[in-house]
Every structure is written in C-alpha cells, then in structure tokens.
PDB file of C-alpha atoms and ligand atoms in Angstrom:
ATOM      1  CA  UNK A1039       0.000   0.000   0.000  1.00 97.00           C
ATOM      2  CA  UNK A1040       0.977   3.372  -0.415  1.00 98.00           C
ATOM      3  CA  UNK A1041      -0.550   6.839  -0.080  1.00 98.00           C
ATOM      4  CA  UNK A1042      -0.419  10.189  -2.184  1.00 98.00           C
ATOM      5  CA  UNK A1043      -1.028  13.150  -0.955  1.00 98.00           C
ATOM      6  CA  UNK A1044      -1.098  16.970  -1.590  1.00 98.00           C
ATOM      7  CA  UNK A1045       0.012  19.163   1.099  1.00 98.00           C
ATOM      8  CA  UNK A1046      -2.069  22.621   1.349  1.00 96.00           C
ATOM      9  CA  UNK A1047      -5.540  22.311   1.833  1.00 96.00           C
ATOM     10  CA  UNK A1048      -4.993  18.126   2.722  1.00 98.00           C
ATOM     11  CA  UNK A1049      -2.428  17.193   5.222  1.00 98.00           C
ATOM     12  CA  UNK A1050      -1.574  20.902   5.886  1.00 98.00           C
ATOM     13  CA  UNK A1051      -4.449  23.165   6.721  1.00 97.00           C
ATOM     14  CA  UNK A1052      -5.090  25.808   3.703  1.00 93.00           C
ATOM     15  CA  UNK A1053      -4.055  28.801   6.630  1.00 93.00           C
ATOM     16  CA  UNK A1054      -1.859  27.372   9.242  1.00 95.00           C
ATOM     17  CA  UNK A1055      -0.212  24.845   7.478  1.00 95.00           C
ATOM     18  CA  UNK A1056      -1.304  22.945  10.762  1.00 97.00           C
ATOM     19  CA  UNK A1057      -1.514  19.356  10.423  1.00 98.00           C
ATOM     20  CA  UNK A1058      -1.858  18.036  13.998  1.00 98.00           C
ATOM     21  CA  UNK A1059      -5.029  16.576  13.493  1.00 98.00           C
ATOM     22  CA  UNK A1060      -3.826  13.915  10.847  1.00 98.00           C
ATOM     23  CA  UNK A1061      -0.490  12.734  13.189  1.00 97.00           C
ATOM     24  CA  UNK A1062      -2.330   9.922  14.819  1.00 97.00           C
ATOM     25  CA  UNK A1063      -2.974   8.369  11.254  1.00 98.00           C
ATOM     26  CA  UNK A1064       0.619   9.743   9.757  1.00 98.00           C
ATOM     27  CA  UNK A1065       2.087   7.670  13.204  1.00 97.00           C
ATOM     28  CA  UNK A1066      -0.102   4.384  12.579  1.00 97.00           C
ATOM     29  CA  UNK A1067       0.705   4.158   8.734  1.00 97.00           C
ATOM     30  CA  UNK A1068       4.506   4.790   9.804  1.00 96.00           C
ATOM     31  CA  UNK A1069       4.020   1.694  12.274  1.00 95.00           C
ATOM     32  CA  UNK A1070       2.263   0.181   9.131  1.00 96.00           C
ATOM     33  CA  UNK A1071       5.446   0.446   6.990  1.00 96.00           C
ATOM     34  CA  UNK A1072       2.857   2.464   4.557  1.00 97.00           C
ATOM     35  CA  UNK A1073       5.281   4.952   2.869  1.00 97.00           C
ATOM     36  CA  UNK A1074       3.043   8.520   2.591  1.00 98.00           C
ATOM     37  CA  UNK A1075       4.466  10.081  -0.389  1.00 98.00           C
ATOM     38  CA  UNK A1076       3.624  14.610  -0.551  1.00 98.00           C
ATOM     39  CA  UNK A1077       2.684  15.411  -4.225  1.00 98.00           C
ATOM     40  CA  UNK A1078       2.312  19.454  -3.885  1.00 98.00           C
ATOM     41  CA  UNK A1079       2.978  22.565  -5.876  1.00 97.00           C
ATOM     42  CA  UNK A1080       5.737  23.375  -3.039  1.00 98.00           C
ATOM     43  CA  UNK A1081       8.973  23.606  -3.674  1.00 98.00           C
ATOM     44  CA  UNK A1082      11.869  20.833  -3.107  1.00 96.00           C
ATOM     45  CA  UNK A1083      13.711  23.784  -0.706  1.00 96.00           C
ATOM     46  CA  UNK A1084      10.079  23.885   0.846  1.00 97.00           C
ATOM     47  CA  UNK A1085      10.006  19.698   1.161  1.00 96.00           C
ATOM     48  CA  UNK A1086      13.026  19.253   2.612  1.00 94.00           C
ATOM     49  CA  UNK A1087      12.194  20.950   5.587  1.00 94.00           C
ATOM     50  CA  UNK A1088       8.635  19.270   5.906  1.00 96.00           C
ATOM     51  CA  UNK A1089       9.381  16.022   4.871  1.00 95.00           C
ATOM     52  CA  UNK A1090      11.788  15.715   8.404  1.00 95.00           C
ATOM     53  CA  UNK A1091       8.924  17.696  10.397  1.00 96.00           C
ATOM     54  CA  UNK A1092       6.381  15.465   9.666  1.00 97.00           C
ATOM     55  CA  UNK A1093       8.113  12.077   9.555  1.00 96.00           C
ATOM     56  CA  UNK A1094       8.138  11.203   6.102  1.00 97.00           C
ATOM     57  CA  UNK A1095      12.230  11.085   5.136  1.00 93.00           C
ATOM     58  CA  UNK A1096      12.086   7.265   4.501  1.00 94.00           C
ATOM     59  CA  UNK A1097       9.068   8.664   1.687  1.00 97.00           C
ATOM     60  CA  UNK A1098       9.868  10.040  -1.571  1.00 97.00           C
ATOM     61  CA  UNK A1099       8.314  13.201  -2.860  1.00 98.00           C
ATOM     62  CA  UNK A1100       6.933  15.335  -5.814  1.00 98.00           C
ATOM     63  CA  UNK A1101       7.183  18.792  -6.160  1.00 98.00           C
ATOM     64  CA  UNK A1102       6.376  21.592  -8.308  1.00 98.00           C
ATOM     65  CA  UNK A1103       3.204  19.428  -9.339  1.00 97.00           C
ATOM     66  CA  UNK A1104       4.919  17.200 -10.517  1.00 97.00           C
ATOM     67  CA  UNK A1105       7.978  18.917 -12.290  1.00 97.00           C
ATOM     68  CA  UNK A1106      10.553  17.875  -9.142  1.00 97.00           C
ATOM     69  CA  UNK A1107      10.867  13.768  -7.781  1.00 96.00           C
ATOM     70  CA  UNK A1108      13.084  13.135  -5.140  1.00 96.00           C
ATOM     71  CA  UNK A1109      14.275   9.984  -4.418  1.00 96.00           C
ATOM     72  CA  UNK A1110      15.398   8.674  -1.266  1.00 95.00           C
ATOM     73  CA  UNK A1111      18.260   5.768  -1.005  1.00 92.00           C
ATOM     74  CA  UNK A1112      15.278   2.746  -0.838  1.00 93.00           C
ATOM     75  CA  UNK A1113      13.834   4.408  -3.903  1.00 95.00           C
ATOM     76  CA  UNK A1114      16.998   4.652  -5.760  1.00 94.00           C
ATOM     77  CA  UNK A1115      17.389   1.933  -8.627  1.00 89.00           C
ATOM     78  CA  UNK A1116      21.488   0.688  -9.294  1.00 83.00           C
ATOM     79  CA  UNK A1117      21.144   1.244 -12.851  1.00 82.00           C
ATOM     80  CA  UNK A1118      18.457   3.815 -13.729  1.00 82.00           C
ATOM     81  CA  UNK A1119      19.974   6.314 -11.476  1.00 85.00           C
ATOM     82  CA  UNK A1120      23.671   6.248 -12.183  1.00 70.00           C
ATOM     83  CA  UNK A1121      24.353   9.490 -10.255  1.00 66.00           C
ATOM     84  CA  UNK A1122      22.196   9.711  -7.210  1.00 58.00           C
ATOM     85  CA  UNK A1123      23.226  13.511  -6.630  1.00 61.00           C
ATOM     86  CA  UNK A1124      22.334  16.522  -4.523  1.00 65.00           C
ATOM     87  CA  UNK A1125      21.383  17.019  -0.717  1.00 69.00           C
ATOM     88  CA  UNK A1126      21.210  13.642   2.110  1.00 73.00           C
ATOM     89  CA  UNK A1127      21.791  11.371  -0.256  1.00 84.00           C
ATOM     90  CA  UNK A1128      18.405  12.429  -2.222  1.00 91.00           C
ATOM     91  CA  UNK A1129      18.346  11.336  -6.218  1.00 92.00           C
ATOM     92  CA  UNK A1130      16.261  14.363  -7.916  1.00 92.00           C
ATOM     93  CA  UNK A1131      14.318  14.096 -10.679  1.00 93.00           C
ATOM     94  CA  UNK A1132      13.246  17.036 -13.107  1.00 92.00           C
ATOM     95  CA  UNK A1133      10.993  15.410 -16.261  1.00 91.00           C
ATOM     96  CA  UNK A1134       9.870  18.379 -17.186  1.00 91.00           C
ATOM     97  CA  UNK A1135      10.765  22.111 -18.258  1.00 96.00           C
ATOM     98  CA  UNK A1136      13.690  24.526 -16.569  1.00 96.00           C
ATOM     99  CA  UNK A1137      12.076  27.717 -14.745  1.00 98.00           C
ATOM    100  CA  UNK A1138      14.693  29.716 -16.708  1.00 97.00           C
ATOM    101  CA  UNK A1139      12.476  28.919 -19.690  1.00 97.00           C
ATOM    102  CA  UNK A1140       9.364  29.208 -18.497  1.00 98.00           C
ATOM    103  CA  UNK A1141       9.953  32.807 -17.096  1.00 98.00           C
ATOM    104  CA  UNK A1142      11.423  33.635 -20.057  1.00 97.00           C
ATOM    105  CA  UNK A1143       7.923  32.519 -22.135  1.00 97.00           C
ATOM    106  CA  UNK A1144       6.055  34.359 -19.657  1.00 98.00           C
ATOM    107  CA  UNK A1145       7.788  37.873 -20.183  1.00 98.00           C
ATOM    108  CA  UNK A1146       7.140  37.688 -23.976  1.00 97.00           C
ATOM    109  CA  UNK A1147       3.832  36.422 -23.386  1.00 98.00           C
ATOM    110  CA  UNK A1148       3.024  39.435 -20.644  1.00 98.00           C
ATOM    111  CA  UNK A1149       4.505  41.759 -23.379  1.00 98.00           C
ATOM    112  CA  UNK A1150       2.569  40.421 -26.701  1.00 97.00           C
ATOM    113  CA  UNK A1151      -0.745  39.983 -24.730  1.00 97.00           C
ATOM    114  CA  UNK A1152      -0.742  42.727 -22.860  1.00 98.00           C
ATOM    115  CA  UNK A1153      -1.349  40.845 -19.956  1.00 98.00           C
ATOM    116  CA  UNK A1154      -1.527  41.930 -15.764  1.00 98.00           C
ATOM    117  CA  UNK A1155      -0.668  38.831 -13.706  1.00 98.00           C
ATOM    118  CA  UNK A1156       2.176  38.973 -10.707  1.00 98.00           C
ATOM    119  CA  UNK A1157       4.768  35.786 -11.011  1.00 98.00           C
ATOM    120  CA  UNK A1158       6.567  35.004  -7.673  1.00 98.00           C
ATOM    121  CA  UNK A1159       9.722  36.089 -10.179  1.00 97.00           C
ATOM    122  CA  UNK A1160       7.943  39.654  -9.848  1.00 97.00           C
ATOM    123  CA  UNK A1161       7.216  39.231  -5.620  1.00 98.00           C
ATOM    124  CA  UNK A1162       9.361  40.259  -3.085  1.00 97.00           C
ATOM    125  CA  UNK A1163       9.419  38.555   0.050  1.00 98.00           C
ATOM    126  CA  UNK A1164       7.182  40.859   2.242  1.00 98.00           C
ATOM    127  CA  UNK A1165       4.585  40.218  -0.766  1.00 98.00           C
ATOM    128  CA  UNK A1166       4.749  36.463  -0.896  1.00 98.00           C
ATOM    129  CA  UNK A1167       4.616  36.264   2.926  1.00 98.00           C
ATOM    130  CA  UNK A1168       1.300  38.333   2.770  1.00 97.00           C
ATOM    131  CA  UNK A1169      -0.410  36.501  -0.226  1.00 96.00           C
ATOM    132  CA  UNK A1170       0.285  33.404   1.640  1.00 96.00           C
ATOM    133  CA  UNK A1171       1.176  33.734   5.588  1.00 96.00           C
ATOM    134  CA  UNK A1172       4.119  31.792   5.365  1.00 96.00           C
ATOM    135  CA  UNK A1173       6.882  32.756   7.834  1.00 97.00           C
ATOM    136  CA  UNK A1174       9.780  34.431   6.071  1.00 98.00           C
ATOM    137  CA  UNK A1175      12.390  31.653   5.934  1.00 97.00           C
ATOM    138  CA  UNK A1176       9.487  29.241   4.589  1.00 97.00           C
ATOM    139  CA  UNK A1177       8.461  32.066   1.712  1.00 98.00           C
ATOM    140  CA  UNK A1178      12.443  32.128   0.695  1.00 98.00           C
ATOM    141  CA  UNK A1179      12.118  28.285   0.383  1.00 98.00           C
ATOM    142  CA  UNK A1180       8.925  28.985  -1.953  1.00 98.00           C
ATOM    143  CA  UNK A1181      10.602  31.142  -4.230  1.00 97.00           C
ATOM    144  CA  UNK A1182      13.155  28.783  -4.704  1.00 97.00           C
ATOM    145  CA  UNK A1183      11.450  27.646  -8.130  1.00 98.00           C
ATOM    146  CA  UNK A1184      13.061  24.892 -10.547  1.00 97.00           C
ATOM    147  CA  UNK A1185      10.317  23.969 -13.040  1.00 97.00           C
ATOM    148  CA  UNK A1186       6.865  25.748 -11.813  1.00 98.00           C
ATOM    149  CA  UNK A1187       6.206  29.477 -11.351  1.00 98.00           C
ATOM    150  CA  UNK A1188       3.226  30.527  -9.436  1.00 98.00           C
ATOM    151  CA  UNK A1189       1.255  33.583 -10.246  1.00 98.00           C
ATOM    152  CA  UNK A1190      -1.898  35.639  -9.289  1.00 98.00           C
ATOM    153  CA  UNK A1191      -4.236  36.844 -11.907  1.00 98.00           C
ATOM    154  CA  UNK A1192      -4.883  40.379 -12.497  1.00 98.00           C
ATOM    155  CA  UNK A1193      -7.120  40.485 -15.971  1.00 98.00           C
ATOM    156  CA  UNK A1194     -10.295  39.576 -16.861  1.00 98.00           C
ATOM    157  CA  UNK A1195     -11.445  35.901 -17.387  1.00 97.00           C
ATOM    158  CA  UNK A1196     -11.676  36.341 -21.271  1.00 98.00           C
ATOM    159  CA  UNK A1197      -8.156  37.280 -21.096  1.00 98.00           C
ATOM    160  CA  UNK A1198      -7.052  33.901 -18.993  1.00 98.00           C
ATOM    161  CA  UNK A1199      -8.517  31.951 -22.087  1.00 98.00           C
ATOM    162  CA  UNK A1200      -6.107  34.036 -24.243  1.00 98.00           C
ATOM    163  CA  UNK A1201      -3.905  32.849 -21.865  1.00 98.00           C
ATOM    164  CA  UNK A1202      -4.144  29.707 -21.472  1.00 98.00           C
ATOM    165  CA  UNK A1203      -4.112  29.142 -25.711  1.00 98.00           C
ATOM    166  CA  UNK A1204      -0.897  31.048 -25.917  1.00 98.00           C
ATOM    167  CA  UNK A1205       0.716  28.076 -23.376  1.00 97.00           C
ATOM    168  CA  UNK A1206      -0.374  26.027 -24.977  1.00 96.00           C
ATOM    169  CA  UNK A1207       1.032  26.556 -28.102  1.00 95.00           C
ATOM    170  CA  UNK A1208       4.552  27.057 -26.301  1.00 93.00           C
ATOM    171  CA  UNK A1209       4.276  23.537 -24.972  1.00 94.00           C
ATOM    172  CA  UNK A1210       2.850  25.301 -21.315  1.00 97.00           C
ATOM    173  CA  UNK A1211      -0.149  24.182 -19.160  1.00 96.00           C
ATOM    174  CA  UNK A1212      -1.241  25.931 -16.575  1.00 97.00           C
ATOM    175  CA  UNK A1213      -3.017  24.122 -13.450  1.00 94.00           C
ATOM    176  CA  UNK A1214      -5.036  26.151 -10.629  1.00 91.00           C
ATOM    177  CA  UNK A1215      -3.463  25.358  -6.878  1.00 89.00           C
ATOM    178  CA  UNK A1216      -5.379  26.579  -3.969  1.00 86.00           C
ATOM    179  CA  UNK A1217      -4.599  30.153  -4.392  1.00 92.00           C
ATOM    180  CA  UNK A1218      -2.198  30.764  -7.231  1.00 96.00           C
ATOM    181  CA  UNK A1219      -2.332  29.485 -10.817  1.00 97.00           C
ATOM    182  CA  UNK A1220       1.091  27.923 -11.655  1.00 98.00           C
ATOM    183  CA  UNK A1221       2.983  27.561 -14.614  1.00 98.00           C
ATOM    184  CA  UNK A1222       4.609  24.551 -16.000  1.00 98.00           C
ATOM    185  CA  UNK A1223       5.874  21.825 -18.622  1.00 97.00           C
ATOM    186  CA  UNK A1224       3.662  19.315 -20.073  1.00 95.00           C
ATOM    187  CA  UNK A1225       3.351  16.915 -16.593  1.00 95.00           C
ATOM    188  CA  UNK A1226       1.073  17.131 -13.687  1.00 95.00           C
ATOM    189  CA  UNK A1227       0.632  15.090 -10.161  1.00 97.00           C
ATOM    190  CA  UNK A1228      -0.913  12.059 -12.210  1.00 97.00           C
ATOM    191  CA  UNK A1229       1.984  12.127 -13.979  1.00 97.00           C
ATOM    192  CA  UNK A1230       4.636  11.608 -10.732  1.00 97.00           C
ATOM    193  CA  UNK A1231       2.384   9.598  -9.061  1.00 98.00           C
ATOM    194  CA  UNK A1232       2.632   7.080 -11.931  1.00 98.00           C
ATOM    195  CA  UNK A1233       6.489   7.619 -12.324  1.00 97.00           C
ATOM    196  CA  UNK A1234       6.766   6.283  -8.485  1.00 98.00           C
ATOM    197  CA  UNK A1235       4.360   3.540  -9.044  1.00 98.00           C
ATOM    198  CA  UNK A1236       6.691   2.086 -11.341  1.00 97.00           C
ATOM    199  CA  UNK A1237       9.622   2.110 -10.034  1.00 97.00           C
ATOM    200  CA  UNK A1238       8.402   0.587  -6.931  1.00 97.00           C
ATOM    201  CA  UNK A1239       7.412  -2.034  -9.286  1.00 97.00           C
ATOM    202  CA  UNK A1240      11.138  -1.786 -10.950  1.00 94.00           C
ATOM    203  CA  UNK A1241      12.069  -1.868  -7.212  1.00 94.00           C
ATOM    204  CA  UNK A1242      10.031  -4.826  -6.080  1.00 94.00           C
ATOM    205  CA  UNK A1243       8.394  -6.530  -8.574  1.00 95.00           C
ATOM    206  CA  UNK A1244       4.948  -6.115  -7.198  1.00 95.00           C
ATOM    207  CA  UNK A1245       2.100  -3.607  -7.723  1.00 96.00           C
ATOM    208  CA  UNK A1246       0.711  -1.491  -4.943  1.00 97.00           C
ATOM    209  CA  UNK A1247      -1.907  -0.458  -3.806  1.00 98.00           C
ATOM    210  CA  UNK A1248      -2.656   3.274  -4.178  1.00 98.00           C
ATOM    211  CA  UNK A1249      -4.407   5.898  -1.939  1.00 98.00           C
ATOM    212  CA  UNK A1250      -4.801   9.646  -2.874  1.00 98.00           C
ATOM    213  CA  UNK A1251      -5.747  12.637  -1.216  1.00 98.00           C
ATOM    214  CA  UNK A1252      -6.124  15.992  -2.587  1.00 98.00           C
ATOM    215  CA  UNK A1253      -8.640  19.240  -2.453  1.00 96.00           C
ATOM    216  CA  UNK A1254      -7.978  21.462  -5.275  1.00 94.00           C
ATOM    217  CA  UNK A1255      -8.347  21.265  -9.140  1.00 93.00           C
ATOM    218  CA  UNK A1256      -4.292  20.495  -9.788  1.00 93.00           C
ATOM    219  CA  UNK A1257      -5.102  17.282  -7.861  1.00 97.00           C
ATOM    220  CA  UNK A1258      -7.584  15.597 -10.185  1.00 96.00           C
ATOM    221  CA  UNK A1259      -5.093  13.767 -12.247  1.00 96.00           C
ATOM    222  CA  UNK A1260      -3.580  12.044  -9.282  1.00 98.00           C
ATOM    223  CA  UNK A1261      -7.522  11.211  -7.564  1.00 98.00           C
ATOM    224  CA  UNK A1262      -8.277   9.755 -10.731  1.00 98.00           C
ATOM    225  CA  UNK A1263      -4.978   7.507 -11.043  1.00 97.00           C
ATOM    226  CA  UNK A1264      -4.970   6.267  -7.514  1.00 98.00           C
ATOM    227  CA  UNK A1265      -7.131   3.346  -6.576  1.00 98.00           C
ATOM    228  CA  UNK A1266      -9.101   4.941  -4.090  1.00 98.00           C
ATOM    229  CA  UNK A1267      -9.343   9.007  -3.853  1.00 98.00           C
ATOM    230  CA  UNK A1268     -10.111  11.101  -1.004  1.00 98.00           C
ATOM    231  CA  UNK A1269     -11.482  14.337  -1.964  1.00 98.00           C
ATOM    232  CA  UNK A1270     -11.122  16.890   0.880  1.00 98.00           C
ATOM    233  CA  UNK A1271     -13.114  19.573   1.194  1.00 97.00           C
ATOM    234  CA  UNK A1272     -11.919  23.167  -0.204  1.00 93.00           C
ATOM    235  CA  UNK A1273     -11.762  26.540   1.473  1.00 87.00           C
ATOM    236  CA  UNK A1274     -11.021  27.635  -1.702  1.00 83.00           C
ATOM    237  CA  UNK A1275     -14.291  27.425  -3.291  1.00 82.00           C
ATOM    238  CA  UNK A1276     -13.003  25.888  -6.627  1.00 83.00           C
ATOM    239  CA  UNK A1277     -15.114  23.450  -8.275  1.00 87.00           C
ATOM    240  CA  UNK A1278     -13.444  20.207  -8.504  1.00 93.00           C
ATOM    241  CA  UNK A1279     -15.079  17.650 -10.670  1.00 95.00           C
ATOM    242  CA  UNK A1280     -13.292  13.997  -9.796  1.00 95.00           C
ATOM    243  CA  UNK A1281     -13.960  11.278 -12.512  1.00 94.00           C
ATOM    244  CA  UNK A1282     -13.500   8.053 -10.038  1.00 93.00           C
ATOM    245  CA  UNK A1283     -15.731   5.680  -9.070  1.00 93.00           C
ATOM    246  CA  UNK A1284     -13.960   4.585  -5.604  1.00 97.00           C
ATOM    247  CA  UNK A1285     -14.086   8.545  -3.979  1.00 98.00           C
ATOM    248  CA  UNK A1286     -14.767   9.305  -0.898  1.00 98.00           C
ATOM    249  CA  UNK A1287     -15.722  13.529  -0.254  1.00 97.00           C
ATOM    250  CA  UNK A1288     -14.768  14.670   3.432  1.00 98.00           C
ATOM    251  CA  UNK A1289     -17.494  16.508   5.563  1.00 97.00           C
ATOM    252  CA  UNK A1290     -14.203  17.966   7.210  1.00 97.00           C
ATOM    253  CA  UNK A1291     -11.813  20.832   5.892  1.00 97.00           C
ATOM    254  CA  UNK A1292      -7.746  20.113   5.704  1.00 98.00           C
ATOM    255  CA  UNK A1293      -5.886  17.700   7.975  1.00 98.00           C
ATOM    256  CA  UNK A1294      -9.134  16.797   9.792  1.00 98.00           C
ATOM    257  CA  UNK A1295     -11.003  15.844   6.077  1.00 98.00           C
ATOM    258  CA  UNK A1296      -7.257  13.918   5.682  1.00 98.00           C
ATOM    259  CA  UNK A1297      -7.535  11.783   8.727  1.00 98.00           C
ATOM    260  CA  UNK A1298     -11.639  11.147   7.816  1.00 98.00           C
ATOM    261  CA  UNK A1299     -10.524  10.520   4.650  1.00 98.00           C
ATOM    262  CA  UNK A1300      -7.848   7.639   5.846  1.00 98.00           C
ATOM    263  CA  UNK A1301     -10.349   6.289   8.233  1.00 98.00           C
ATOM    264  CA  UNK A1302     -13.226   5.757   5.609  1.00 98.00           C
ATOM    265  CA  UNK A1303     -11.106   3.545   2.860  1.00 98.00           C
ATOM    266  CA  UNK A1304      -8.147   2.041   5.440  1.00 98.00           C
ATOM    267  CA  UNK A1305     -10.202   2.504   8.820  1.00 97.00           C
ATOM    268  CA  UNK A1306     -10.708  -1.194   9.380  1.00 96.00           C
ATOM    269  CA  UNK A1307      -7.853  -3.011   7.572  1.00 95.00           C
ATOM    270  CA  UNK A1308      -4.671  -0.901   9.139  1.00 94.00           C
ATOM    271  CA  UNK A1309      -4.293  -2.259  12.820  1.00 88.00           C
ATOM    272  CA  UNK A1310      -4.782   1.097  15.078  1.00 91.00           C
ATOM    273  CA  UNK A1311      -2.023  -0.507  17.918  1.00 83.00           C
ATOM    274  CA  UNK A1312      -1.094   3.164  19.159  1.00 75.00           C
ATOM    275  CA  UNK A1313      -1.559   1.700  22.810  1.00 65.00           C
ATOM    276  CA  UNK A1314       0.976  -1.382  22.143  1.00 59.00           C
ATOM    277  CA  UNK A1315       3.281   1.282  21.017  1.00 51.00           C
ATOM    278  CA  UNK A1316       3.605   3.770  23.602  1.00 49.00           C
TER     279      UNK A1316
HETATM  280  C1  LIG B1333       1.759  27.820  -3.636  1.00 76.78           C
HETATM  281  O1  LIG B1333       1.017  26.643  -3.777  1.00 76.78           O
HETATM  282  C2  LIG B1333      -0.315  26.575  -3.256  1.00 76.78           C
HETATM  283  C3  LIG B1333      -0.746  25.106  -3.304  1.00 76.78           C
HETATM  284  O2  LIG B1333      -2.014  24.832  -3.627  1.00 76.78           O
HETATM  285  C4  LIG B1333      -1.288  27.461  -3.995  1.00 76.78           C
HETATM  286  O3  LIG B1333      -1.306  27.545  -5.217  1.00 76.78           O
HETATM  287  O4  LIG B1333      -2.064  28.096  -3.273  1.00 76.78           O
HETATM  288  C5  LIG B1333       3.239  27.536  -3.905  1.00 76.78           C
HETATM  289  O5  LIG B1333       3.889  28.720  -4.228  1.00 76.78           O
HETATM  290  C6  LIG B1333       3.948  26.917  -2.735  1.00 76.78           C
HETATM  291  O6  LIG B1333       5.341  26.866  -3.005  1.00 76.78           O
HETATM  292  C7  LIG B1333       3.661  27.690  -1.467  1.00 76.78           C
HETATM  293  O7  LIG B1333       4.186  27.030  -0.343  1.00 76.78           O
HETATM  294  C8  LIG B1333       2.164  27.842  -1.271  1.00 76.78           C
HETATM  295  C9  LIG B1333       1.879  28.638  -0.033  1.00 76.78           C
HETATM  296  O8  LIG B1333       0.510  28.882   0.136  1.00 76.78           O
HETATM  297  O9  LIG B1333       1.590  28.480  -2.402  1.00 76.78           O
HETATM  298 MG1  LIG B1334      -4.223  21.741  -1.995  1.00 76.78          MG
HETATM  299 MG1  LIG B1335      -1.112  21.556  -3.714  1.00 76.78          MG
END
C-alpha cells in the first residue's frame, strides 16, 4: 500500500499549514510500513524541511506538481539512477521544463498579450509572505522555483482563455493550486504519481496499492490515477469535478477531512495498535 497526498488544503491546513489533526494516522501508517508520499505545488527547498517535520524522510516526494521527484536511497534503482546527486543522499528528478524557460515565455507572453498577472519572479518577500502567511524563511524556500512558477491573476477571465491558448502553443499548461495558478511543462501530479508507481514495481516486482488525497483542481489527475481518492473539502471554493468511481468527499476541511478521509477507505484493515506502542 501506499498513499499520495497533496500538502495545502490536505495534510496541511489551507491557513496554518497545521496538520496536527492527521499525526495519529501519519504515526499508525509509519508503524504500518505504509510509505506517505507529498505530491504538492511546493517547492523541493520547501520539502526538505517538511518532509523531516512530519516524519516522512524514509518517503519520496513530488514537487512543483509534478515537475521535481526526489528519491530517497530505498527508492533509488542501481542502474536507472547512475548518479544519485544533490542534498542527504536524495536522487532528484526534473521530467519536465527549466524555470529559466518558463519565465522567459512568460515575459514575452506578458509583453505580446498585454497581460496583468504577478509571477513570484515579480514578488518580493514581504509580498509572498502576505499573499500566503508563510513565515519568512518558509516564503524564501517557496521562491526557490526549478520547473513551476506561481502567479496571481490580475485580468479579466476572457483574457485567462487568451492565456491559457498562448501556453499552450509554447508547450505550457497551466493548473489552478489553492490560491495561485502555476505555470509549468507538459506533466502534472498524475503524472509523478505514476512515475513512483513504477519504479516501486522496478524496485520490487509487485504492484501497490494506491491511496490519494487531494482538495484542489491540480489534484484531479492524481484522484483519478490512484485506486481509491479522497477528496477533501476546499476553502477555496473551486469546483473540482473527480472522474472516479472509488471517492470518498470529506465533511471535514484540511488535515481533519485527511484523517476522515484515511479512516473511511483504510479505517478497518490498518491495525490502530497506538496503545501497544507507547
Ligand atoms: C503555492 O502553492 C499553493 C498550493 O495549492 C497554492 O497555489 O495556493 C506555492 O507557491 C507553494 O510553493 C507555497 O508554499 C504555497 C503557499 O501557500 O503556495
Ligand atoms: Mg491543496
Ligand atoms: Mg497543492
């Protein structure tokens, strides 16, 4: 088994980044051996703290929405990763396009459209901390972009569509995260999720089975690749149509919605042995 999840709006609450009340099932699918795996639109800089606050540094993780894996050593393959590089022994993986690039695409496009939007490129600090409430060194850790740039929309709807066609034809997408809309290469969540699923099969030859969790529209592709999908609840007031027929929807918002979520499909197979273990 295995479980998928975003971060904001899921395990993290969409304001506090709280996730308190999801440790009891983060601790009993740790004692499971159940790796939980964050698919976000954070950053790796961002992960790398998280991943170690919340207990998850055996897990890989995808970020960027999908244009950043990172592998830890049990996840690393002999010969498909020749030279696991970077930070603790992490392999990283970037399928998709350079954040040089994109920025680049998105100047000429401001310029030939006419367009108002603010990129993070464009935000200093004091104006990422306020869009979002992050604390200052977790807003420098956002900004640190590889292949997704997040931006706020300033023009009319009409002028999105104009948008969005203009990506497209430069080889763009753009996906909608809880409250920015963030620009990327041709891969989403689905995409990673799939990318881990086999190599754990490369890894050990069996197929497992999948659990995602998500509440916002960039997290449809990965509820409709897992095997069972939680859909949690939105403060963002986004209308996310799911295509699945094995989803549960969460009465609760954020890391409560996560653990209901857990409990519905897993509740009764995952031993709950909290009191053996303290
Ligand atoms: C951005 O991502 C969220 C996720 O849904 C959003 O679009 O609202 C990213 O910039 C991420 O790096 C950052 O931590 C987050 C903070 O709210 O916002
Ligand atoms: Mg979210
Ligand atoms: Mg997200």
């Amino acid at each position: 088994r295995m479980v998928f999840t975003d971060l904001d709006g899921s395990l993290l609450d969409h304001d506090t980044y709280d996730w308190r009340p999801a440790s009891p099932w983060l601790a009993r699918l740790g004692r499971a051996g159940i790796p939980v795996i964050p698919v976000t639109s954070k950053t790796r800089a961002e992960l790398l703290s998280l991943r170690l606050e919340l207990g998850l540094r055996a897990s890989p993780f995808v970020a960027e929405n999908g244009a950043v894996i990172g592998l830890p050593p049990a996840w690393q393959h002999a010969r498909l990763d020749r030279n696991p590089n970077d930070v603790e022994g992490l392999c990283i993986k970037t399928p998709s396009l350079d954040i040089g690039f994109i920025r680049q695409r998105l100047e000429i496009l401001r310029e030939r459209l006419g367009l108002a939007f603010r990129g993070m490129a464009d935000m200093d600090l004091e104006e990422i901390m306020s869009h979002t409430g992050l604390s200052e060194p977790q807003a420098r850790q956002a900004r640190v972009r590889e292949g997704s740039e997040p931006l706020l929309w300033q023009d009319s709807e009409a002028a999105l569509a104009r948008f969005i066609q203009a990506l497209d034809n430069d080889g763009l997408r753009l996906v909608r995260g809880g409250r920015f809309l963030h620009v990327m290469g041709q891969v989403h969540k689905g995409d990673a999720m799939h990318w881990l699923v086999d190599r754990f099969v490369a890894l050990r030859g069996a197929r497992p089975l999948t659990l995602g969790l998500g509440d916002g529209p960039n997290d449809i592709p990965l509820l409709e690749s897992a095997d069972m999908a939680v859909l949690i609840r939105g403060r963002h007031g986004q209308p996310v149509e799911v295509n699945s027929e094995r989803l549960y929807r969460t009465e609760d918002f954020g890391p409560k919605g996560w653990a209901e979520g857990v409990e519905y499909w897993w509740g009764d197979e995952i031993p709950d042995d909290s009191a053996a273990a303290e």
